[in-house]
Amino acid sequence: RDYFASEDVGSWKDLTSAGYLLANAFRRNSSAAPDSLPSVKAWKKFATEVEGMTKSLKKKDSAGAMTAYKSAVDALGDYLTQVELPSVAELAA
């Protein structure tokens, strides 16, 4: 929980900025709106799932947090594919 609430370097706030910037780097042309990019959409979906997980944690809803966690892992996998990084399974190995 501290990771998500922290303002320190390397916290969730930093990761959200870096993830969005990386997703935004996958433009094919400079006139495309960032929010229309598949990689940005994938990042936003992941970030939304993580935010849902943190809300469940604050409410001490273990079942809700676990469901949101599983959804976040799936969304992370989609994001990693979009930004051409190794899959969640490869990162865990």
PDB file of N, CA and C in Angstrom:
ATOM      1  N   ARG A   1       0.813  -1.199   0.000  1.00  0.00           N
ATOM      2  CA  ARG A   1       0.000   0.000   0.000  1.00  0.00           C
ATOM      3  C   ARG A   1       0.852   1.256   0.000  1.00  0.00           C
ATOM      4  N   ASP A   2       1.960   1.220   0.720  1.00  0.00           N
ATOM      5  CA  ASP A   2       2.818   2.396   0.790  1.00  0.00           C
ATOM      6  C   ASP A   2       3.337   2.784  -0.587  1.00  0.00           C
ATOM      7  N   TYR A   3       3.616   1.792  -1.407  1.00  0.00           N
ATOM      8  CA  TYR A   3       4.128   2.040  -2.755  1.00  0.00           C
ATOM      9  C   TYR A   3       3.145   2.898  -3.556  1.00  0.00           C
ATOM     10  N   PHE A   4       1.861   2.625  -3.423  1.00  0.00           N
ATOM     11  CA  PHE A   4       0.853   3.334  -4.204  1.00  0.00           C
ATOM     12  C   PHE A   4       0.565   4.728  -3.653  1.00  0.00           C
ATOM     13  N   ALA A   5       0.797   4.939  -2.374  1.00  0.00           N
ATOM     14  CA  ALA A   5       0.520   6.233  -1.752  1.00  0.00           C
ATOM     15  C   ALA A   5       1.730   7.159  -1.753  1.00  0.00           C
ATOM     16  N   SER A   6       2.905   6.610  -1.960  1.00  0.00           N
ATOM     17  CA  SER A   6       4.138   7.379  -1.858  1.00  0.00           C
ATOM     18  C   SER A   6       4.290   8.389  -2.988  1.00  0.00           C
ATOM     19  N   GLU A   7       4.974   9.471  -2.686  1.00  0.00           N
ATOM     20  CA  GLU A   7       5.333  10.483  -3.680  1.00  0.00           C
ATOM     21  C   GLU A   7       6.816  10.380  -4.022  1.00  0.00           C
ATOM     22  N   ASP A   8       7.502   9.397  -3.446  1.00  0.00           N
ATOM     23  CA  ASP A   8       8.944   9.248  -3.647  1.00  0.00           C
ATOM     24  C   ASP A   8       9.277   8.786  -5.057  1.00  0.00           C
ATOM     25  N   VAL A   9      10.527   8.990  -5.430  1.00  0.00           N
ATOM     26  CA  VAL A   9      11.023   8.511  -6.717  1.00  0.00           C
ATOM     27  C   VAL A   9      10.892   6.989  -6.739  1.00  0.00           C
ATOM     28  N   GLY A  10      10.381   6.455  -7.841  1.00  0.00           N
ATOM     29  CA  GLY A  10      10.211   5.015  -7.968  1.00  0.00           C
ATOM     30  C   GLY A  10       8.879   4.501  -7.467  1.00  0.00           C
ATOM     31  N   SER A  11       7.985   5.389  -7.081  1.00  0.00           N
ATOM     32  CA  SER A  11       6.673   4.973  -6.573  1.00  0.00           C
ATOM     33  C   SER A  11       5.699   4.774  -7.737  1.00  0.00           C
ATOM     34  N   TRP A  12       4.474   4.429  -7.407  1.00  0.00           N
ATOM     35  CA  TRP A  12       3.434   4.222  -8.419  1.00  0.00           C
ATOM     36  C   TRP A  12       3.253   5.486  -9.271  1.00  0.00           C
ATOM     37  N   LYS A  13       3.338   6.642  -8.635  1.00  0.00           N
ATOM     38  CA  LYS A  13       3.188   7.903  -9.377  1.00  0.00           C
ATOM     39  C   LYS A  13       4.253   8.011 -10.466  1.00  0.00           C
ATOM     40  N   ASP A  14       5.479   7.672 -10.149  1.00  0.00           N
ATOM     41  CA  ASP A  14       6.559   7.676 -11.142  1.00  0.00           C
ATOM     42  C   ASP A  14       6.300   6.655 -12.242  1.00  0.00           C
ATOM     43  N   LEU A  15       5.870   5.473 -11.847  1.00  0.00           N
ATOM     44  CA  LEU A  15       5.620   4.418 -12.829  1.00  0.00           C
ATOM     45  C   LEU A  15       4.501   4.817 -13.781  1.00  0.00           C
ATOM     46  N   THR A  16       3.461   5.477 -13.285  1.00  0.00           N
ATOM     47  CA  THR A  16       2.376   5.876 -14.168  1.00  0.00           C
ATOM     48  C   THR A  16       2.869   6.874 -15.205  1.00  0.00           C
ATOM     49  N   SER A  17       3.721   7.791 -14.804  1.00  0.00           N
ATOM     50  CA  SER A  17       4.281   8.756 -15.757  1.00  0.00           C
ATOM     51  C   SER A  17       5.170   8.073 -16.778  1.00  0.00           C
ATOM     52  N   ALA A  18       6.041   7.217 -16.312  1.00  0.00           N
ATOM     53  CA  ALA A  18       6.967   6.522 -17.221  1.00  0.00           C
ATOM     54  C   ALA A  18       6.222   5.583 -18.166  1.00  0.00           C
ATOM     55  N   GLY A  19       5.227   4.879 -17.655  1.00  0.00           N
ATOM     56  CA  GLY A  19       4.445   3.967 -18.488  1.00  0.00           C
ATOM     57  C   GLY A  19       3.704   4.706 -19.581  1.00  0.00           C
ATOM     58  N   TYR A  20       3.132   5.842 -19.239  1.00  0.00           N
ATOM     59  CA  TYR A  20       2.425   6.647 -20.233  1.00  0.00           C
ATOM     60  C   TYR A  20       3.400   7.182 -21.285  1.00  0.00           C
ATOM     61  N   LEU A  21       4.550   7.671 -20.850  1.00  0.00           N
ATOM     62  CA  LEU A  21       5.535   8.186 -21.801  1.00  0.00           C
ATOM     63  C   LEU A  21       6.032   7.093 -22.736  1.00  0.00           C
ATOM     64  N   LEU A  22       6.283   5.911 -22.213  1.00  0.00           N
ATOM     65  CA  LEU A  22       6.717   4.807 -23.063  1.00  0.00           C
ATOM     66  C   LEU A  22       5.617   4.452 -24.055  1.00  0.00           C
ATOM     67  N   ALA A  23       4.387   4.376 -23.601  1.00  0.00           N
ATOM     68  CA  ALA A  23       3.272   4.052 -24.496  1.00  0.00           C
ATOM     69  C   ALA A  23       3.127   5.111 -25.586  1.00  0.00           C
ATOM     70  N   ASN A  24       3.328   6.353 -25.225  1.00  0.00           N
ATOM     71  CA  ASN A  24       3.205   7.465 -26.153  1.00  0.00           C
ATOM     72  C   ASN A  24       4.329   7.461 -27.196  1.00  0.00           C
ATOM     73  N   ALA A  25       5.425   6.822 -26.895  1.00  0.00           N
ATOM     74  CA  ALA A  25       6.566   6.775 -27.819  1.00  0.00           C
ATOM     75  C   ALA A  25       6.287   5.903 -29.040  1.00  0.00           C
ATOM     76  N   PHE A  26       5.236   5.118 -29.009  1.00  0.00           N
ATOM     77  CA  PHE A  26       4.934   4.202 -30.103  1.00  0.00           C
ATOM     78  C   PHE A  26       3.980   4.836 -31.120  1.00  0.00           C
ATOM     79  N   ARG A  27       4.240   6.066 -31.445  1.00  0.00           N
ATOM     80  CA  ARG A  27       3.451   6.784 -32.455  1.00  0.00           C
ATOM     81  C   ARG A  27       3.975   6.465 -33.836  1.00  0.00           C
ATOM     82  N   ARG A  28       3.087   6.404 -34.777  1.00  0.00           N
ATOM     83  CA  ARG A  28       3.492   6.240 -36.182  1.00  0.00           C
ATOM     84  C   ARG A  28       3.601   7.598 -36.859  1.00  0.00           C
ATOM     85  N   ASN A  29       2.867   8.599 -36.342  1.00  0.00           N
ATOM     86  CA  ASN A  29       2.998   9.960 -36.859  1.00  0.00           C
ATOM     87  C   ASN A  29       2.705  10.939 -35.731  1.00  0.00           C
ATOM     88  N   SER A  30       3.218  12.135 -35.884  1.00  0.00           N
ATOM     89  CA  SER A  30       3.113  13.114 -34.803  1.00  0.00           C
ATOM     90  C   SER A  30       1.738  13.763 -34.703  1.00  0.00           C
ATOM     91  N   SER A  31       0.895  13.567 -35.707  1.00  0.00           N
ATOM     92  CA  SER A  31      -0.423  14.192 -35.656  1.00  0.00           C
ATOM     93  C   SER A  31      -1.465  13.332 -34.933  1.00  0.00           C
ATOM     94  N   ALA A  32      -1.139  12.082 -34.668  1.00  0.00           N
ATOM     95  CA  ALA A  32      -2.085  11.203 -33.965  1.00  0.00           C
ATOM     96  C   ALA A  32      -2.202  11.612 -32.501  1.00  0.00           C
ATOM     97  N   ALA A  33      -3.419  11.676 -32.016  1.00  0.00           N
ATOM     98  CA  ALA A  33      -3.637  11.996 -30.599  1.00  0.00           C
ATOM     99  C   ALA A  33      -3.135  10.831 -29.754  1.00  0.00           C
ATOM    100  N   PRO A  34      -2.384  11.110 -28.692  1.00  0.00           N
ATOM    101  CA  PRO A  34      -1.838  10.025 -27.872  1.00  0.00           C
ATOM    102  C   PRO A  34      -2.896   9.049 -27.358  1.00  0.00           C
ATOM    103  N   ASP A  35      -4.047   9.549 -26.979  1.00  0.00           N
ATOM    104  CA  ASP A  35      -5.069   8.676 -26.405  1.00  0.00           C
ATOM    105  C   ASP A  35      -5.667   7.707 -27.417  1.00  0.00           C
ATOM    106  N   SER A  36      -5.399   7.917 -28.703  1.00  0.00           N
ATOM    107  CA  SER A  36      -5.917   6.998 -29.715  1.00  0.00           C
ATOM    108  C   SER A  36      -4.954   5.839 -29.987  1.00  0.00           C
ATOM    109  N   LEU A  37      -3.753   5.906 -29.422  1.00  0.00           N
ATOM    110  CA  LEU A  37      -2.761   4.853 -29.651  1.00  0.00           C
ATOM    111  C   LEU A  37      -3.116   3.584 -28.868  1.00  0.00           C
ATOM    112  N   PRO A  38      -2.996   2.417 -29.500  1.00  0.00           N
ATOM    113  CA  PRO A  38      -3.271   1.162 -28.788  1.00  0.00           C
ATOM    114  C   PRO A  38      -2.405   0.995 -27.536  1.00  0.00           C
ATOM    115  N   SER A  39      -1.154   1.431 -27.604  1.00  0.00           N
ATOM    116  CA  SER A  39      -0.270   1.285 -26.447  1.00  0.00           C
ATOM    117  C   SER A  39      -0.716   2.171 -25.285  1.00  0.00           C
ATOM    118  N   VAL A  40      -1.188   3.373 -25.586  1.00  0.00           N
ATOM    119  CA  VAL A  40      -1.681   4.266 -24.529  1.00  0.00           C
ATOM    120  C   VAL A  40      -2.981   3.712 -23.944  1.00  0.00           C
ATOM    121  N   LYS A  41      -3.856   3.195 -24.799  1.00  0.00           N
ATOM    122  CA  LYS A  41      -5.092   2.582 -24.306  1.00  0.00           C
ATOM    123  C   LYS A  41      -4.789   1.407 -23.395  1.00  0.00           C
ATOM    124  N   ALA A  42      -3.788   0.604 -23.770  1.00  0.00           N
ATOM    125  CA  ALA A  42      -3.403  -0.544 -22.939  1.00  0.00           C
ATOM    126  C   ALA A  42      -2.842  -0.069 -21.605  1.00  0.00           C
ATOM    127  N   TRP A  43      -2.025   0.999 -21.626  1.00  0.00           N
ATOM    128  CA  TRP A  43      -1.476   1.534 -20.375  1.00  0.00           C
ATOM    129  C   TRP A  43      -2.596   2.038 -19.472  1.00  0.00           C
ATOM    130  N   LYS A  44      -3.521   2.779 -20.033  1.00  0.00           N
ATOM    131  CA  LYS A  44      -4.608   3.340 -19.234  1.00  0.00           C
ATOM    132  C   LYS A  44      -5.474   2.239 -18.630  1.00  0.00           C
ATOM    133  N   LYS A  45      -5.679   1.167 -19.380  1.00  0.00           N
ATOM    134  CA  LYS A  45      -6.455   0.042 -18.844  1.00  0.00           C
ATOM    135  C   LYS A  45      -5.719  -0.583 -17.659  1.00  0.00           C
ATOM    136  N   PHE A  46      -4.410  -0.793 -17.806  1.00  0.00           N
ATOM    137  CA  PHE A  46      -3.615  -1.339 -16.705  1.00  0.00           C
ATOM    138  C   PHE A  46      -3.675  -0.418 -15.488  1.00  0.00           C
ATOM    139  N   ALA A  47      -3.460   0.871 -15.700  1.00  0.00           N
ATOM    140  CA  ALA A  47      -3.471   1.825 -14.586  1.00  0.00           C
ATOM    141  C   ALA A  47      -4.829   1.842 -13.890  1.00  0.00           C
ATOM    142  N   THR A  48      -5.899   1.737 -14.658  1.00  0.00           N
ATOM    143  CA  THR A  48      -7.245   1.698 -14.083  1.00  0.00           C
ATOM    144  C   THR A  48      -7.435   0.455 -13.224  1.00  0.00           C
ATOM    145  N   GLU A  49      -6.944  -0.672 -13.695  1.00  0.00           N
ATOM    146  CA  GLU A  49      -7.049  -1.918 -12.921  1.00  0.00           C
ATOM    147  C   GLU A  49      -6.257  -1.813 -11.615  1.00  0.00           C
ATOM    148  N   VAL A  50      -5.088  -1.216 -11.671  1.00  0.00           N
ATOM    149  CA  VAL A  50      -4.270  -1.057 -10.461  1.00  0.00           C
ATOM    150  C   VAL A  50      -4.969  -0.115  -9.479  1.00  0.00           C
ATOM    151  N   GLU A  51      -5.547   0.959 -10.000  1.00  0.00           N
ATOM    152  CA  GLU A  51      -6.281   1.882  -9.124  1.00  0.00           C
ATOM    153  C   GLU A  51      -7.456   1.162  -8.442  1.00  0.00           C
ATOM    154  N   GLY A  52      -8.137   0.301  -9.192  1.00  0.00           N
ATOM    155  CA  GLY A  52      -9.220  -0.489  -8.597  1.00  0.00           C
ATOM    156  C   GLY A  52      -8.713  -1.400  -7.493  1.00  0.00           C
ATOM    157  N   MET A  53      -7.523  -1.974  -7.721  1.00  0.00           N
ATOM    158  CA  MET A  53      -6.924  -2.835  -6.709  1.00  0.00           C
ATOM    159  C   MET A  53      -6.593  -2.034  -5.447  1.00  0.00           C
ATOM    160  N   THR A  54      -6.042  -0.833  -5.619  1.00  0.00           N
ATOM    161  CA  THR A  54      -5.700  -0.029  -4.450  1.00  0.00           C
ATOM    162  C   THR A  54      -6.944   0.392  -3.672  1.00  0.00           C
ATOM    163  N   LYS A  55      -8.019   0.667  -4.388  1.00  0.00           N
ATOM    164  CA  LYS A  55      -9.275   1.009  -3.700  1.00  0.00           C
ATOM    165  C   LYS A  55      -9.778  -0.178  -2.883  1.00  0.00           C
ATOM    166  N   SER A  56      -9.676  -1.377  -3.453  1.00  0.00           N
ATOM    167  CA  SER A  56     -10.087  -2.578  -2.713  1.00  0.00           C
ATOM    168  C   SER A  56      -9.207  -2.789  -1.493  1.00  0.00           C
ATOM    169  N   LEU A  57      -7.923  -2.526  -1.636  1.00  0.00           N
ATOM    170  CA  LEU A  57      -7.016  -2.674  -0.491  1.00  0.00           C
ATOM    171  C   LEU A  57      -7.362  -1.693   0.620  1.00  0.00           C
ATOM    172  N   LYS A  58      -7.703  -0.458   0.248  1.00  0.00           N
ATOM    173  CA  LYS A  58      -8.066   0.542   1.253  1.00  0.00           C
ATOM    174  C   LYS A  58      -9.330   0.126   2.012  1.00  0.00           C
ATOM    175  N   LYS A  59     -10.240  -0.553   1.301  1.00  0.00           N
ATOM    176  CA  LYS A  59     -11.489  -1.015   1.922  1.00  0.00           C
ATOM    177  C   LYS A  59     -11.307  -2.343   2.644  1.00  0.00           C
ATOM    178  N   LYS A  60     -10.082  -2.885   2.571  1.00  0.00           N
ATOM    179  CA  LYS A  60      -9.755  -4.189   3.161  1.00  0.00           C
ATOM    180  C   LYS A  60     -10.618  -5.296   2.543  1.00  0.00           C
ATOM    181  N   ASP A  61     -10.884  -5.153   1.245  1.00  0.00           N
ATOM    182  CA  ASP A  61     -11.663  -6.128   0.482  1.00  0.00           C
ATOM    183  C   ASP A  61     -10.686  -7.059  -0.233  1.00  0.00           C
ATOM    184  N   SER A  62     -10.301  -8.131   0.425  1.00  0.00           N
ATOM    185  CA  SER A  62      -9.298  -9.050  -0.122  1.00  0.00           C
ATOM    186  C   SER A  62      -9.759  -9.694  -1.423  1.00  0.00           C
ATOM    187  N   ALA A  63     -11.001 -10.111  -1.490  1.00  0.00           N
ATOM    188  CA  ALA A  63     -11.514 -10.758  -2.698  1.00  0.00           C
ATOM    189  C   ALA A  63     -11.517  -9.774  -3.873  1.00  0.00           C
ATOM    190  N   GLY A  64     -11.958  -8.561  -3.629  1.00  0.00           N
ATOM    191  CA  GLY A  64     -11.969  -7.537  -4.672  1.00  0.00           C
ATOM    192  C   GLY A  64     -10.566  -7.183  -5.130  1.00  0.00           C
ATOM    193  N   ALA A  65      -9.641  -7.125  -4.174  1.00  0.00           N
ATOM    194  CA  ALA A  65      -8.249  -6.815  -4.508  1.00  0.00           C
ATOM    195  C   ALA A  65      -7.644  -7.922  -5.351  1.00  0.00           C
ATOM    196  N   MET A  66      -7.950  -9.165  -5.029  1.00  0.00           N
ATOM    197  CA  MET A  66      -7.414 -10.291  -5.796  1.00  0.00           C
ATOM    198  C   MET A  66      -7.979 -10.310  -7.210  1.00  0.00           C
ATOM    199  N   THR A  67      -9.251 -10.035  -7.344  1.00  0.00           N
ATOM    200  CA  THR A  67      -9.877  -9.973  -8.669  1.00  0.00           C
ATOM    201  C   THR A  67      -9.259  -8.851  -9.494  1.00  0.00           C
ATOM    202  N   ALA A  68      -9.085  -7.691  -8.876  1.00  0.00           N
ATOM    203  CA  ALA A  68      -8.474  -6.556  -9.569  1.00  0.00           C
ATOM    204  C   ALA A  68      -7.016  -6.848  -9.911  1.00  0.00           C
ATOM    205  N   TYR A  69      -6.321  -7.538  -9.031  1.00  0.00           N
ATOM    206  CA  TYR A  69      -4.927  -7.908  -9.288  1.00  0.00           C
ATOM    207  C   TYR A  69      -4.827  -8.783 -10.537  1.00  0.00           C
ATOM    208  N   LYS A  70      -5.692  -9.790 -10.607  1.00  0.00           N
ATOM    209  CA  LYS A  70      -5.668 -10.686 -11.772  1.00  0.00           C
ATOM    210  C   LYS A  70      -5.975  -9.923 -13.054  1.00  0.00           C
ATOM    211  N   SER A  71      -6.921  -9.008 -12.992  1.00  0.00           N
ATOM    212  CA  SER A  71      -7.238  -8.180 -14.153  1.00  0.00           C
ATOM    213  C   SER A  71      -6.065  -7.274 -14.516  1.00  0.00           C
ATOM    214  N   ALA A  72      -5.386  -6.761 -13.499  1.00  0.00           N
ATOM    215  CA  ALA A  72      -4.226  -5.889 -13.739  1.00  0.00           C
ATOM    216  C   ALA A  72      -3.082  -6.662 -14.395  1.00  0.00           C
ATOM    217  N   VAL A  73      -2.868  -7.897 -13.976  1.00  0.00           N
ATOM    218  CA  VAL A  73      -1.810  -8.714 -14.591  1.00  0.00           C
ATOM    219  C   VAL A  73      -2.133  -8.957 -16.064  1.00  0.00           C
ATOM    220  N   ASP A  74      -3.389  -9.245 -16.366  1.00  0.00           N
ATOM    221  CA  ASP A  74      -3.800  -9.429 -17.761  1.00  0.00           C
ATOM    222  C   ASP A  74      -3.599  -8.147 -18.568  1.00  0.00           C
ATOM    223  N   ALA A  75      -4.002  -7.023 -17.980  1.00  0.00           N
ATOM    224  CA  ALA A  75      -3.846  -5.729 -18.661  1.00  0.00           C
ATOM    225  C   ALA A  75      -2.366  -5.382 -18.838  1.00  0.00           C
ATOM    226  N   LEU A  76      -1.546  -5.735 -17.856  1.00  0.00           N
ATOM    227  CA  LEU A  76      -0.106  -5.502 -17.973  1.00  0.00           C
ATOM    228  C   LEU A  76       0.465  -6.301 -19.135  1.00  0.00           C
ATOM    229  N   GLY A  77       0.007  -7.532 -19.283  1.00  0.00           N
ATOM    230  CA  GLY A  77       0.455  -8.349 -20.399  1.00  0.00           C
ATOM    231  C   GLY A  77       0.130  -7.712 -21.734  1.00  0.00           C
ATOM    232  N   ASP A  78      -1.078  -7.157 -21.856  1.00  0.00           N
ATOM    233  CA  ASP A  78      -1.467  -6.465 -23.090  1.00  0.00           C
ATOM    234  C   ASP A  78      -0.574  -5.252 -23.334  1.00  0.00           C
ATOM    235  N   TYR A  79      -0.316  -4.487 -22.280  1.00  0.00           N
ATOM    236  CA  TYR A  79       0.543  -3.301 -22.393  1.00  0.00           C
ATOM    237  C   TYR A  79       1.956  -3.690 -22.827  1.00  0.00           C
ATOM    238  N   LEU A  80       2.518  -4.698 -22.176  1.00  0.00           N
ATOM    239  CA  LEU A  80       3.880  -5.121 -22.513  1.00  0.00           C
ATOM    240  C   LEU A  80       3.985  -5.556 -23.968  1.00  0.00           C
ATOM    241  N   THR A  81       2.956  -6.207 -24.471  1.00  0.00           N
ATOM    242  CA  THR A  81       2.931  -6.593 -25.881  1.00  0.00           C
ATOM    243  C   THR A  81       2.927  -5.354 -26.774  1.00  0.00           C
ATOM    244  N   GLN A  82       2.120  -4.373 -26.417  1.00  0.00           N
ATOM    245  CA  GLN A  82       2.019  -3.154 -27.223  1.00  0.00           C
ATOM    246  C   GLN A  82       3.322  -2.367 -27.283  1.00  0.00           C
ATOM    247  N   VAL A  83       4.100  -2.390 -26.199  1.00  0.00           N
ATOM    248  CA  VAL A  83       5.357  -1.632 -26.174  1.00  0.00           C
ATOM    249  C   VAL A  83       6.570  -2.526 -26.439  1.00  0.00           C
ATOM    250  N   GLU A  84       6.293  -3.718 -26.932  1.00  0.00           N
ATOM    251  CA  GLU A  84       7.329  -4.645 -27.388  1.00  0.00           C
ATOM    252  C   GLU A  84       8.342  -5.011 -26.299  1.00  0.00           C
ATOM    253  N   LEU A  85       7.808  -5.287 -25.106  1.00  0.00           N
ATOM    254  CA  LEU A  85       8.632  -5.759 -23.994  1.00  0.00           C
ATOM    255  C   LEU A  85       8.276  -7.213 -23.705  1.00  0.00           C
ATOM    256  N   PRO A  86       9.132  -7.920 -22.968  1.00  0.00           N
ATOM    257  CA  PRO A  86       8.845  -9.326 -22.642  1.00  0.00           C
ATOM    258  C   PRO A  86       7.533  -9.474 -21.882  1.00  0.00           C
ATOM    259  N   SER A  87       6.918 -10.621 -22.022  1.00  0.00           N
ATOM    260  CA  SER A  87       5.629 -10.882 -21.358  1.00  0.00           C
ATOM    261  C   SER A  87       5.787 -10.983 -19.841  1.00  0.00           C
ATOM    262  N   VAL A  88       4.661 -10.974 -19.172  1.00  0.00           N
ATOM    263  CA  VAL A  88       4.649 -11.111 -17.709  1.00  0.00           C
ATOM    264  C   VAL A  88       5.317 -12.420 -17.300  1.00  0.00           C
ATOM    265  N   ALA A  89       5.017 -13.498 -18.014  1.00  0.00           N
ATOM    266  CA  ALA A  89       5.609 -14.809 -17.697  1.00  0.00           C
ATOM    267  C   ALA A  89       7.131 -14.772 -17.858  1.00  0.00           C
ATOM    268  N   GLU A  90       7.612 -14.121 -18.903  1.00  0.00           N
ATOM    269  CA  GLU A  90       9.057 -14.031 -19.109  1.00  0.00           C
ATOM    270  C   GLU A  90       9.712 -13.184 -18.029  1.00  0.00           C
ATOM    271  N   LEU A  91       9.041 -12.121 -17.608  1.00  0.00           N
ATOM    272  CA  LEU A  91       9.600 -11.270 -16.560  1.00  0.00           C
ATOM    273  C   LEU A  91       9.642 -11.991 -15.217  1.00  0.00           C
ATOM    274  N   ALA A  92       8.671 -12.874 -14.970  1.00  0.00           N
ATOM    275  CA  ALA A  92       8.592 -13.587 -13.700  1.00  0.00           C
ATOM    276  C   ALA A  92       9.627 -14.709 -13.604  1.00  0.00           C
ATOM    277  N   ALA A  93      10.101 -15.176 -14.752  1.00  0.00           N
ATOM    278  CA  ALA A  93      11.043 -16.313 -14.756  1.00  0.00           C
ATOM    279  C   ALA A  93      12.433 -15.909 -14.318  1.00  0.00           C
TER     280      ALA A  93
END
